[in-house]
Coordinates of C-alpha atoms and ligand atoms in Angstrom, one line a residue:
X29 CA -56.8 58.0 -56.3
X30 CA -57.1 54.0 -56.6
X31 CA -55.0 52.1 -54.6
X32 CA -54.4 48.3 -55.5
X33 CA -56.1 46.0 -53.0
X34 CA -53.2 45.5 -50.1
X35 CA -54.4 41.8 -50.2
X36 CA -54.2 40.6 -53.4
X37 CA -51.0 38.8 -54.8
X38 CA -49.6 39.3 -58.0
X39 CA -51.1 37.3 -60.6
X40 CA -49.0 35.0 -62.3
X41 CA -49.1 32.0 -65.2
X42 CA -50.5 29.6 -62.0
X43 CA -52.8 31.5 -60.9
X44 CA -54.9 31.9 -64.3
X45 CA -54.2 27.9 -64.1
X46 CA -55.7 27.8 -60.6
X47 CA -58.9 29.5 -62.1
X48 CA -59.3 27.5 -64.9
X49 CA -59.3 24.3 -63.2
X50 CA -61.6 25.9 -60.3
X51 CA -63.6 27.5 -62.9
X52 CA -63.4 30.6 -62.0
X53 CA -63.5 33.5 -64.9
X54 CA -60.9 36.1 -65.3
X55 CA -61.0 39.3 -66.6
X56 CA -58.9 40.8 -69.1
X57 CA -59.1 44.7 -70.5
X58 CA -56.8 46.1 -73.0
X59 CA -54.6 49.2 -71.3
X60 CA -52.6 51.7 -72.8
X61 CA -51.6 54.0 -70.2
X62 CA -50.7 54.0 -66.3
X63 CA -54.1 55.9 -64.7
X64 CA -55.8 53.1 -66.4
X65 CA -53.7 50.5 -65.6
X66 CA -53.9 51.4 -61.7
X67 CA -57.6 51.8 -62.4
X68 CA -58.6 48.5 -63.8
X69 CA -55.8 47.2 -61.5
X70 CA -57.5 48.2 -58.4
X71 CA -60.7 47.1 -59.7
X72 CA -59.6 43.7 -59.8
X73 CA -58.9 43.1 -63.7
X74 CA -56.7 40.1 -63.6
X75 CA -54.7 40.7 -66.9
X76 CA -53.8 44.2 -68.8
X77 CA -53.0 43.8 -72.1
X78 CA -50.8 46.5 -74.2
X79 CA -52.9 45.2 -77.4
X80 CA -52.0 46.6 -81.1
X81 CA -55.4 47.7 -81.4
X82 CA -53.9 50.9 -79.7
X83 CA -53.1 51.6 -83.4
X84 CA -56.9 52.5 -83.7
X85 CA -58.0 53.5 -80.6
X86 CA -55.1 55.9 -79.5
X87 CA -53.4 56.5 -82.5
X88 CA -56.4 56.5 -85.0
X89 CA -55.3 54.0 -87.7
X90 CA -57.6 52.2 -89.8
X91 CA -56.0 48.9 -88.7
X92 CA -53.5 47.5 -86.5
X93 CA -50.6 47.2 -89.5
X94 CA -48.9 50.3 -88.7
X95 CA -48.3 49.7 -85.1
X96 CA -44.3 49.6 -85.0
X97 CA -42.2 47.6 -81.9
X98 CA -41.1 50.8 -80.4
X99 CA -45.0 52.1 -80.5
X100 CA -45.5 48.8 -78.2
X101 CA -42.7 49.3 -75.6
X102 CA -43.5 52.7 -74.8
X103 CA -47.1 52.0 -74.2
X104 CA -46.1 48.9 -72.6
X105 CA -43.8 51.0 -70.4
X106 CA -46.5 53.1 -69.8
X107 CA -48.7 50.5 -68.6
X108 CA -46.0 49.1 -66.4
X109 CA -45.7 51.9 -64.1
X110 CA -49.2 51.6 -63.0
X111 CA -49.4 47.5 -62.8
X112 CA -48.7 46.1 -59.5
X113 CA -50.3 42.9 -59.4
X114 CA -52.1 42.4 -62.8
X115 CA -50.4 40.2 -65.0
X116 CA -49.0 42.6 -68.2
X117 CA -48.8 41.0 -71.7
X118 CA -48.2 42.9 -74.6
X119 CA -48.8 42.6 -78.3
X120 CA -46.4 41.4 -80.8
X121 CA -47.0 44.3 -84.0
X122 CA -47.3 43.2 -87.7
X123 CA -44.1 41.0 -88.7
X124 CA -42.1 41.1 -85.6
X125 CA -42.0 37.8 -85.7
X126 CA -41.8 36.8 -88.9
X127 CA -38.9 34.4 -88.3
X128 CA -38.0 32.8 -85.1
X129 CA -35.1 34.8 -84.6
X130 CA -36.9 38.1 -85.1
X131 CA -40.0 36.5 -82.3
X132 CA -37.0 35.9 -80.1
X133 CA -35.3 39.1 -80.1
X134 CA -38.8 41.1 -80.3
X135 CA -40.3 39.4 -77.5
X136 CA -37.3 40.0 -75.4
X137 CA -37.8 43.7 -75.9
X138 CA -40.8 43.7 -75.3
X139 CA -39.8 42.5 -71.6
X140 CA -36.9 43.9 -70.6
X141 CA -37.5 47.5 -71.9
X142 CA -41.2 47.5 -71.9
X143 CA -41.8 45.4 -68.6
X144 CA -44.0 42.8 -70.6
X145 CA -44.5 39.2 -68.3
X146 CA -46.1 37.4 -71.4
X147 CA -46.2 38.4 -75.4
X148 CA -49.0 37.4 -77.6
X149 CA -49.1 36.4 -81.0
X150 CA -51.5 36.2 -83.8
X151 CA -51.3 32.9 -85.7
X152 CA -52.0 29.1 -85.8
X153 CA -49.6 26.1 -86.5
X154 CA -47.0 27.8 -88.4
X155 CA -45.8 29.0 -85.5
X156 CA -45.6 26.3 -83.4
X157 CA -41.4 26.3 -83.8
X158 CA -41.9 30.5 -82.9
X159 CA -43.7 29.5 -80.0
X160 CA -41.4 26.4 -78.9
X161 CA -38.1 28.7 -79.2
X162 CA -39.9 31.8 -76.9
X163 CA -41.3 29.2 -74.5
X164 CA -37.5 27.6 -74.1
X165 CA -36.5 31.2 -73.6
X166 CA -38.5 32.0 -70.7
X167 CA -41.1 33.8 -72.5
X168 CA -44.5 33.1 -71.7
X169 CA -46.7 33.3 -74.8
X170 CA -50.3 33.4 -75.4
X171 CA -51.6 32.2 -78.8
X172 CA -54.0 34.3 -80.6
X173 CA -56.2 32.4 -82.8
X174 CA -59.8 32.8 -84.9
X175 CA -59.7 36.3 -86.4
X176 CA -56.1 37.8 -86.7
X177 CA -56.6 41.2 -87.6
X178 CA -53.2 41.9 -88.6
X179 CA -54.0 39.4 -91.4
X180 CA -57.1 42.0 -92.0
X181 CA -55.7 42.6 -95.9
X182 CA -55.2 38.8 -96.0
X183 CA -58.6 38.1 -94.7
X184 CA -60.3 40.9 -96.9
X185 CA -61.9 42.5 -94.0
X186 CA -62.8 41.6 -90.2
X187 CA -65.1 38.5 -90.4
X188 CA -66.5 35.6 -88.2
X189 CA -63.5 33.0 -88.3
X190 CA -64.0 28.6 -87.7
X191 CA -67.8 28.8 -88.9
X192 CA -67.9 25.5 -91.6
X193 CA -66.5 22.3 -89.5
X194 CA -63.4 22.2 -91.6
X195 CA -62.3 25.8 -90.5
X196 CA -63.9 24.9 -86.9
X197 CA -61.3 21.3 -87.2
X198 CA -58.3 23.5 -88.2
X199 CA -58.6 26.1 -84.9
X200 CA -59.1 23.2 -83.0
X201 CA -55.7 21.8 -83.9
X202 CA -54.1 24.8 -84.1
X203 CA -55.0 25.7 -80.9
X204 CA -53.7 21.8 -79.4
X205 CA -50.5 22.0 -81.5
X206 CA -49.5 25.7 -80.2
X207 CA -50.4 24.2 -76.6
X208 CA -48.1 21.4 -77.2
X209 CA -45.6 23.7 -78.6
X210 CA -45.2 25.5 -75.3
X211 CA -47.7 28.2 -75.4
X212 CA -49.4 29.2 -72.1
X213 CA -52.3 31.1 -72.7
X214 CA -54.8 30.6 -75.9
X215 CA -57.2 33.7 -77.5
X216 CA -59.9 33.5 -79.5
X217 CA -61.2 36.3 -81.2
X218 CA -64.7 36.6 -83.4
X219 CA -65.5 32.9 -83.6
X220 CA -69.2 30.9 -82.7
X221 CA -69.7 30.5 -79.4
X222 CA -70.4 26.4 -79.8
X223 CA -66.7 26.0 -80.9
X224 CA -65.0 28.4 -78.4
X225 CA -66.7 25.7 -75.9
X226 CA -65.1 23.0 -77.4
X227 CA -62.2 25.0 -77.5
X228 CA -62.4 25.5 -73.5
X229 CA -63.2 21.9 -72.9
X230 CA -59.9 20.4 -75.0
X231 CA -57.6 22.9 -73.8
X232 CA -55.4 22.8 -70.6
X233 CA -54.3 26.0 -70.8
X234 CA -56.9 28.8 -69.9
X235 CA -58.7 30.1 -73.3
X236 CA -59.6 34.1 -73.2
X237 CA -62.2 35.4 -75.5
X238 CA -63.4 38.0 -77.3
X239 CA -66.9 37.3 -79.3
X240 CA -66.4 34.3 -78.5
X241 CA -69.1 33.4 -76.4
X242 CA -69.4 32.9 -72.7
X243 CA -68.0 29.5 -72.1
X244 CA -64.6 30.7 -72.1
X245 CA -62.1 31.0 -69.4
X246 CA -62.1 35.0 -69.7
X247 CA -62.8 37.9 -71.6
X248 CA -61.1 40.4 -72.7
X249 CA -62.6 43.5 -74.3
X250 CA -61.1 47.0 -75.9
X251 CA -61.2 49.5 -73.4
X252 CA -62.5 52.1 -75.3
X253 CA -64.9 49.4 -76.6
X254 CA -66.5 49.1 -73.4
X255 CA -66.5 52.4 -72.4
X256 CA -68.4 53.3 -75.3
X257 CA -65.3 56.0 -76.6
X258 CA -64.3 54.5 -80.0
X259 CA -65.0 56.6 -82.6
X260 CA -66.7 54.8 -85.4
X261 CA -68.4 51.6 -85.8
X262 CA -68.2 49.1 -82.3
X263 CA -68.2 45.5 -82.8
X264 CA -71.4 44.0 -82.3
X265 CA -69.9 41.5 -79.7
X266 CA -68.3 44.4 -77.3
X267 CA -71.1 46.0 -74.5
X268 CA -70.9 49.7 -73.5
X269 CA -70.5 49.2 -69.4
X270 CA -70.6 52.9 -68.8
X271 CA -74.3 53.1 -69.9
X272 CA -75.8 53.3 -66.5
X273 CA -72.4 53.9 -64.4
X274 CA -71.7 57.2 -62.8
X275 CA -67.7 57.1 -63.4
X276 CA -65.3 54.9 -65.3
X277 CA -64.5 52.8 -62.2
X278 CA -67.9 51.9 -62.0
X279 CA -68.1 50.8 -65.3
X280 CA -64.9 48.6 -64.9
X281 CA -66.4 47.0 -61.8
X282 CA -69.7 46.0 -63.3
X283 CA -67.6 44.4 -66.6
X284 CA -65.3 42.5 -63.4
X285 CA -68.5 41.3 -62.0
X286 CA -70.5 40.4 -65.2
X287 CA -67.7 38.1 -66.7
X288 CA -66.8 36.5 -62.9
X289 CA -70.7 35.8 -62.9
X290 CA -71.0 34.5 -66.6
X291 CA -73.9 37.5 -67.5
X292 CA -71.3 38.4 -70.0
X293 CA -71.1 38.2 -73.1
X294 CA -75.1 37.0 -73.3
X295 CA -77.0 36.1 -76.1
X296 CA -76.6 39.6 -77.7
X297 CA -73.0 39.9 -77.9
X298 CA -72.4 35.9 -79.2
X299 CA -71.9 34.8 -82.9
X300 CA -74.1 31.7 -83.3
Ligands
KIV27 O1 -55.0 44.0 -79.9 C1 -55.8 44.3 -79.1 O2 -56.9 44.9 -78.7 C2 -56.5 42.5 -79.3 C3 -57.7 42.1 -78.4 C4 -58.6 42.7 -79.7 C5 -58.0 41.0 -78.3 O3 -55.4 41.8 -79.3

């Protein structure tokens, strides 16, 4: 059985801020249950994300839109049971933060009933007031920018964001506005690597990337993608780390090593 490192201290926002200052990359993986949480933590993953991607990889839905608060609370509670030192972040599901009051109420449920230590919500500058109120209530926030999977129907598909100069500037401005509102961490999905590099330099808070190139402060992958077991098409920016490994633990170790050394994401996993 995997054992948490007896020497590893709890990972907190202070730890992540220090890692950014020291230019030490940290690793994030999605987790949906206690067994994966124990394994990932024992392997040194700093942040576990209970992603609403569970709608697709666990529930077999076509998008994350059908995922409910009850689903998120259930899986967050399962991961929390296996998580002792990693920072536990949970997604706020579709439409659960449509108003500021709803956001505070539902984020508090994820923390009190699920055991989350940080919530993640998708959106830009329009969420600044929501982020400010969450922050005032002592709720750590990760602001998810770039491709917003919960808006897939509005976007007309899963498309690269921030390609032209105006769109790139908008993402930069929105990230800075959310940082100013109190966001503790930002996450960008599916944007050009060059834009992610500019964001990392511009932000004081740590930036986690997925499909955003090597210059972010941290990387995240959907764990079923990095184990090559997601049914159907795997995003191009992902990588199957189980190839050439003889166990899930070895694959997660390979991922941690590749992120920390800067080897992942390589050119094949970047958007130009
Ligand atoms: O839900 C999820 O797994 C996510 C990642 C893709 C970042 O938000």
